[in-house]
Short mmCIF file of C-alpha atoms in Angstrom, two decimals:
data_model
loop_
_atom_site.label_atom_id
_atom_site.label_comp_id
_atom_site.label_asym_id
_atom_site.label_seq_id
_atom_site.Cartn_x
_atom_site.Cartn_y
_atom_site.Cartn_z
CA UNK A 1 -1.12 -15.21 -19.08
CA UNK A 2 -0.22 -14.97 -15.40
CA UNK A 3 -3.10 -14.15 -13.07
CA UNK A 4 -1.14 -11.19 -11.70
CA UNK A 5 -0.03 -9.66 -15.00
CA UNK A 6 -2.29 -6.71 -14.19
CA UNK A 7 -0.09 -5.89 -11.19
CA UNK A 8 2.91 -5.07 -13.37
CA UNK A 9 1.20 -3.78 -16.51
CA UNK A 10 1.33 -0.09 -15.58
CA UNK A 11 3.24 2.11 -13.07
CA UNK A 12 1.65 2.31 -9.62
CA UNK A 13 0.90 5.77 -8.22
CA UNK A 14 2.09 5.91 -4.61
CA UNK A 15 -0.90 6.91 -2.46
CA UNK A 16 -2.64 7.87 -5.68
CA UNK A 17 -1.41 10.38 -8.28
CA UNK A 18 -1.10 13.13 -5.71
CA UNK A 19 0.24 16.63 -6.24
CA UNK A 20 0.03 19.09 -3.37
CA UNK A 21 0.57 22.08 -5.70
CA UNK A 22 -2.53 21.02 -7.61
CA UNK A 23 -4.51 20.51 -4.40
CA UNK A 24 -4.44 16.71 -4.53
CA UNK A 25 -3.15 15.24 -1.27
CA UNK A 26 -2.01 11.67 -0.87
CA UNK A 27 -4.61 8.94 -0.35
CA UNK A 28 -7.51 11.18 -1.39
CA UNK A 29 -10.30 10.55 -3.85
CA UNK A 30 -8.95 13.33 -6.07
CA UNK A 31 -5.56 11.56 -6.17
CA UNK A 32 -7.34 8.33 -7.07
CA UNK A 33 -9.30 10.02 -9.86
CA UNK A 34 -6.09 11.53 -11.26
CA UNK A 35 -4.47 8.08 -11.30
CA UNK A 36 -7.46 6.65 -13.14
CA UNK A 37 -7.27 9.49 -15.68
CA UNK A 38 -3.63 8.57 -16.40
CA UNK A 39 -4.29 4.81 -16.35
CA UNK A 40 -1.97 4.35 -13.38
CA UNK A 41 -2.55 1.63 -10.82
CA UNK A 42 -3.08 2.97 -7.30
CA UNK A 43 -1.16 2.10 -4.16
CA UNK A 44 -2.99 3.21 -1.02
CA UNK A 45 -2.90 2.68 2.73
CA UNK A 46 -5.60 1.48 5.10
CA UNK A 47 -6.07 2.26 8.78
CA UNK A 48 -8.94 1.24 11.05
CA UNK A 49 -11.09 3.53 13.19
CA UNK A 50 -11.97 2.93 16.83
CA UNK A 51 -15.37 1.62 15.77
CA UNK A 52 -14.02 -0.76 13.15
CA UNK A 53 -14.18 1.02 9.78
CA UNK A 54 -11.43 0.87 7.15
CA UNK A 55 -10.26 4.32 6.04
CA UNK A 56 -7.65 5.39 3.49
CA UNK A 57 -4.79 7.05 5.39
CA UNK A 58 -1.08 6.37 5.75
CA UNK A 59 0.10 7.83 9.06
CA UNK A 60 -0.65 6.36 12.46
CA UNK A 61 -1.19 9.93 13.71
CA UNK A 62 -3.26 12.72 12.22
CA UNK A 63 -1.10 15.82 12.60
CA UNK A 64 0.88 15.80 9.35
CA UNK A 65 -2.09 15.86 7.00
CA UNK A 66 -5.16 16.99 8.93
CA UNK A 67 -6.47 19.48 11.46
CA UNK A 68 -6.77 16.65 13.98
CA UNK A 69 -4.40 15.29 16.62
CA UNK A 70 -3.50 11.91 17.99
CA UNK A 71 -3.71 8.36 16.64
CA UNK A 72 -6.29 7.73 13.95
CA UNK A 73 -7.18 4.39 15.56
CA UNK A 74 -8.46 6.28 18.62
CA UNK A 75 -11.19 8.09 16.65
CA UNK A 76 -14.56 6.84 15.50
CA UNK A 77 -15.50 7.07 11.85
CA UNK A 78 -17.71 10.07 12.58
CA UNK A 79 -14.79 11.83 14.25
CA UNK A 80 -12.46 11.00 11.35
CA UNK A 81 -15.03 12.26 8.85
CA UNK A 82 -15.22 15.58 10.69
CA UNK A 83 -11.55 16.28 9.95
CA UNK A 84 -10.31 18.30 6.99
CA UNK A 85 -7.23 17.42 5.00
CA UNK A 86 -4.82 20.34 5.12
CA UNK A 87 -5.33 22.98 2.45
CA UNK A 88 -8.26 21.20 0.83
CA UNK A 89 -11.98 20.67 1.20
CA UNK A 90 -11.49 16.90 1.15
CA UNK A 91 -11.91 14.46 4.01
CA UNK A 92 -10.25 11.15 4.76
CA UNK A 93 -12.06 8.64 2.52
CA UNK A 94 -13.35 5.28 3.57
CA UNK A 95 -12.31 2.14 1.76
CA UNK A 96 -15.88 1.82 0.49
CA UNK A 97 -15.66 5.29 -1.07
CA UNK A 98 -12.34 4.49 -2.72
CA UNK A 99 -13.67 1.27 -4.20
CA UNK A 100 -16.73 3.07 -5.53
CA UNK A 101 -14.57 5.82 -7.03
CA UNK A 102 -12.11 3.51 -8.78
CA UNK A 103 -14.78 0.99 -9.80
CA UNK A 104 -12.34 -1.49 -11.29
CA UNK A 105 -10.90 0.92 -13.85
CA UNK A 106 -7.30 0.54 -12.62
CA UNK A 107 -5.67 -1.92 -10.22
CA UNK A 108 -5.55 -1.26 -6.49
CA UNK A 109 -2.53 -2.27 -4.41
CA UNK A 110 -3.62 -1.85 -0.81
CA UNK A 111 -1.19 -1.68 2.09
CA UNK A 112 -2.63 -2.74 5.43
CA UNK A 113 -1.10 -0.54 8.15
CA UNK A 114 -0.50 -2.96 11.00
CA UNK A 115 -0.14 -2.02 14.68
CA UNK A 116 2.16 -5.06 15.03
CA UNK A 117 0.24 -6.33 18.05
CA UNK A 118 -2.09 -8.98 16.67
CA UNK A 119 -5.06 -6.61 16.35
CA UNK A 120 -6.82 -7.61 13.12
CA UNK A 121 -9.81 -5.30 13.20
CA UNK A 122 -8.54 -3.65 10.02
CA UNK A 123 -8.39 -6.91 8.13
CA UNK A 124 -11.87 -7.83 9.40
CA UNK A 125 -13.23 -4.47 8.24
CA UNK A 126 -11.60 -4.57 4.81
CA UNK A 127 -12.20 -8.20 3.85
CA UNK A 128 -15.97 -8.07 3.17
CA UNK A 129 -15.64 -4.88 1.13
CA UNK A 130 -12.84 -6.37 -0.95
CA UNK A 131 -14.74 -9.64 -1.35
CA UNK A 132 -17.58 -7.73 -3.00
CA UNK A 133 -15.31 -5.57 -5.17
CA UNK A 134 -15.29 -6.28 -8.90
CA UNK A 135 -11.90 -5.13 -10.06
CA UNK A 136 -8.21 -6.00 -9.87
CA UNK A 137 -6.96 -5.59 -6.30
CA UNK A 138 -4.28 -6.97 -4.01
CA UNK A 139 -3.31 -6.47 -0.38
CA UNK A 140 0.13 -6.24 1.18
CA UNK A 141 1.80 -5.39 4.46
CA UNK A 142 5.18 -5.10 6.14
CA UNK A 143 3.68 -7.32 8.84
CA UNK A 144 3.35 -10.97 7.74
CA UNK A 145 0.77 -11.50 10.49
CA UNK A 146 -1.57 -9.13 8.65
CA UNK A 147 -1.26 -11.28 5.54
CA UNK A 148 -1.90 -14.41 7.59
CA UNK A 149 -5.16 -12.83 8.71
CA UNK A 150 -6.09 -11.89 5.15
CA UNK A 151 -5.30 -15.41 3.99
CA UNK A 152 -7.89 -16.70 6.46
CA UNK A 153 -10.47 -13.99 5.81
CA UNK A 154 -10.16 -13.70 2.03
CA UNK A 155 -8.06 -16.55 0.64
CA UNK A 156 -8.68 -15.67 -3.02
CA UNK A 157 -7.27 -12.13 -2.67
CA UNK A 158 -3.65 -11.80 -3.89
CA UNK A 159 -1.33 -11.10 -0.97
CA UNK A 160 2.10 -9.51 -0.89
CA UNK A 161 4.89 -8.67 1.52
CA UNK A 162 6.27 -5.15 1.68
CA UNK A 163 9.89 -5.11 2.77
CA UNK A 164 13.29 -3.46 2.79
CA UNK A 165 16.37 -3.85 4.97
CA UNK A 166 14.32 -2.97 8.08
CA UNK A 167 16.83 -0.54 9.50
CA UNK A 168 15.82 1.08 12.82
CA UNK A 169 12.87 3.38 12.13
CA UNK A 170 10.88 5.47 14.65
CA UNK A 171 7.69 4.54 12.79
CA UNK A 172 8.35 0.83 13.26
CA UNK A 173 8.68 -1.41 16.32
CA UNK A 174 12.14 -2.02 17.78
CA UNK A 175 12.86 -5.31 16.02
CA UNK A 176 15.47 -7.79 17.16
CA UNK A 177 18.24 -8.70 14.73
CA UNK A 178 16.47 -11.98 13.99
CA UNK A 179 13.17 -10.25 13.32
CA UNK A 180 14.86 -7.82 10.94
CA UNK A 181 16.55 -10.70 9.16
CA UNK A 182 13.30 -12.65 8.88
CA UNK A 183 11.36 -9.68 7.53
CA UNK A 184 14.00 -8.38 5.13
CA UNK A 185 14.65 -11.87 3.77
CA UNK A 186 10.94 -12.55 3.20
CA UNK A 187 10.99 -15.76 5.22
CA UNK A 188 7.23 -15.64 5.75
CA UNK A 189 6.40 -15.52 2.03
CA UNK A 190 5.63 -19.23 1.75
CA UNK A 191 3.64 -19.35 4.98
CA UNK A 192 1.33 -16.48 4.01
CA UNK A 193 1.22 -17.73 0.38
CA UNK A 194 2.43 -14.40 -0.95
CA UNK A 195 2.08 -13.96 -4.69
CA UNK A 196 4.14 -10.77 -4.91
CA UNK A 197 6.74 -8.67 -3.11
CA UNK A 198 7.10 -4.89 -2.90
CA UNK A 199 10.73 -4.14 -1.99
CA UNK A 200 12.30 -0.79 -1.16
CA UNK A 201 14.38 0.69 -3.99
CA UNK A 202 17.14 1.81 -1.61
CA UNK A 203 17.96 -1.81 -0.81
CA UNK A 204 17.98 -3.21 -4.35
CA UNK A 205 19.53 -5.32 -5.69
CA UNK A 206 19.18 -7.89 -2.93
CA UNK A 207 19.16 -11.65 -2.78
CA UNK A 208 15.74 -12.18 -1.16
CA UNK A 209 13.63 -10.29 -3.74
CA UNK A 210 15.70 -11.77 -6.58
CA UNK A 211 14.97 -15.27 -5.29
CA UNK A 212 11.29 -14.41 -4.90
CA UNK A 213 11.16 -13.33 -8.54
CA UNK A 214 12.97 -16.50 -9.62
CA UNK A 215 10.39 -18.56 -7.70
CA UNK A 216 7.57 -16.97 -9.68
CA UNK A 217 6.43 -14.20 -7.35
CA UNK A 218 5.83 -10.82 -8.98
CA UNK A 219 8.24 -8.09 -7.88
CA UNK A 220 7.51 -4.38 -7.60
CA UNK A 221 9.43 -1.63 -5.81
CA UNK A 222 8.85 1.59 -3.86
CA UNK A 223 9.11 4.58 -3.83
CA UNK A 224 10.54 5.89 -7.12
CA UNK A 225 11.05 9.65 -7.21
CA UNK A 226 13.57 10.26 -10.02
CA UNK A 227 14.70 9.19 -13.48
CA UNK A 228 17.78 7.50 -12.00
CA UNK A 229 15.67 5.47 -9.57
CA UNK A 230 13.30 4.57 -12.40
CA UNK A 231 16.12 3.10 -14.47
CA UNK A 232 17.43 1.17 -11.46
CA UNK A 233 13.95 -0.12 -10.63
CA UNK A 234 13.29 -1.49 -14.09
CA UNK A 235 16.66 -3.23 -14.05
CA UNK A 236 15.84 -5.23 -10.94
CA UNK A 237 12.03 -5.39 -10.71
CA UNK A 238 8.96 -5.67 -12.90
CA UNK A 239 7.15 -2.46 -11.97
CA UNK A 240 7.47 0.72 -9.95
CA UNK A 241 5.52 2.49 -7.25
CA UNK A 242 6.25 6.16 -7.91
CA UNK A 243 5.44 9.69 -6.81
CA UNK A 244 6.34 13.27 -7.69
CA UNK A 245 6.63 12.84 -11.46
CA UNK A 246 4.99 11.22 -14.50
CA UNK A 247 6.90 8.04 -15.39
CA UNK A 248 5.26 7.94 -18.81
CA UNK A 249 6.94 11.24 -19.64
CA UNK A 250 10.46 9.92 -19.07
CA UNK A 251 10.23 6.18 -19.58
#
């Protein structure tokens, strides 16, 4: 049995099994509990606070999901904890709270949200918590430098590269053509000793993820939102990261 069989055993709930109509926002403890109840693995995102704590949140800025404003990295943990998630009584959870809530019952696939500037406070904050965690977990990032840092801090933790075609995106740095090529073609996979790849469904099939799979890396995809995408995903990859539906109901 491959050491990462757990990564592809079950569908992966994107930012937890969230459902705004049911009051479960993305990356919340309620979304994590719902994923556990359905035996789905959990994909989640980590950011770091100004005082060096790992918190579970996707966006670089607070406005879309909270009553706060500005970059989350500019706030202390106490300031982040004072915020409310829109339309709920929940707060932004810490990584420690997420780990305690999941408690090894389903796998965690954790995306490190990199500032792309060599700042590794997030990796330093997350590594000791993950080292003490007793459950299946892996880390990944669009930024290979984040995975280099995790390789140094926590070499036993499975690492992955998140990628797609790296088209111009306002949420990403302005990459050069060479940088886009290097990232989309997973050229850092060997250097960071990646054991899996998470590749965007819109850009599949593609040579780089196919070669990664042929070389023995596990291959998952994001973000699946329909039956048609689900069928495409299972044709080209081993497992899906999904949201907005129950893949068990239509698989």
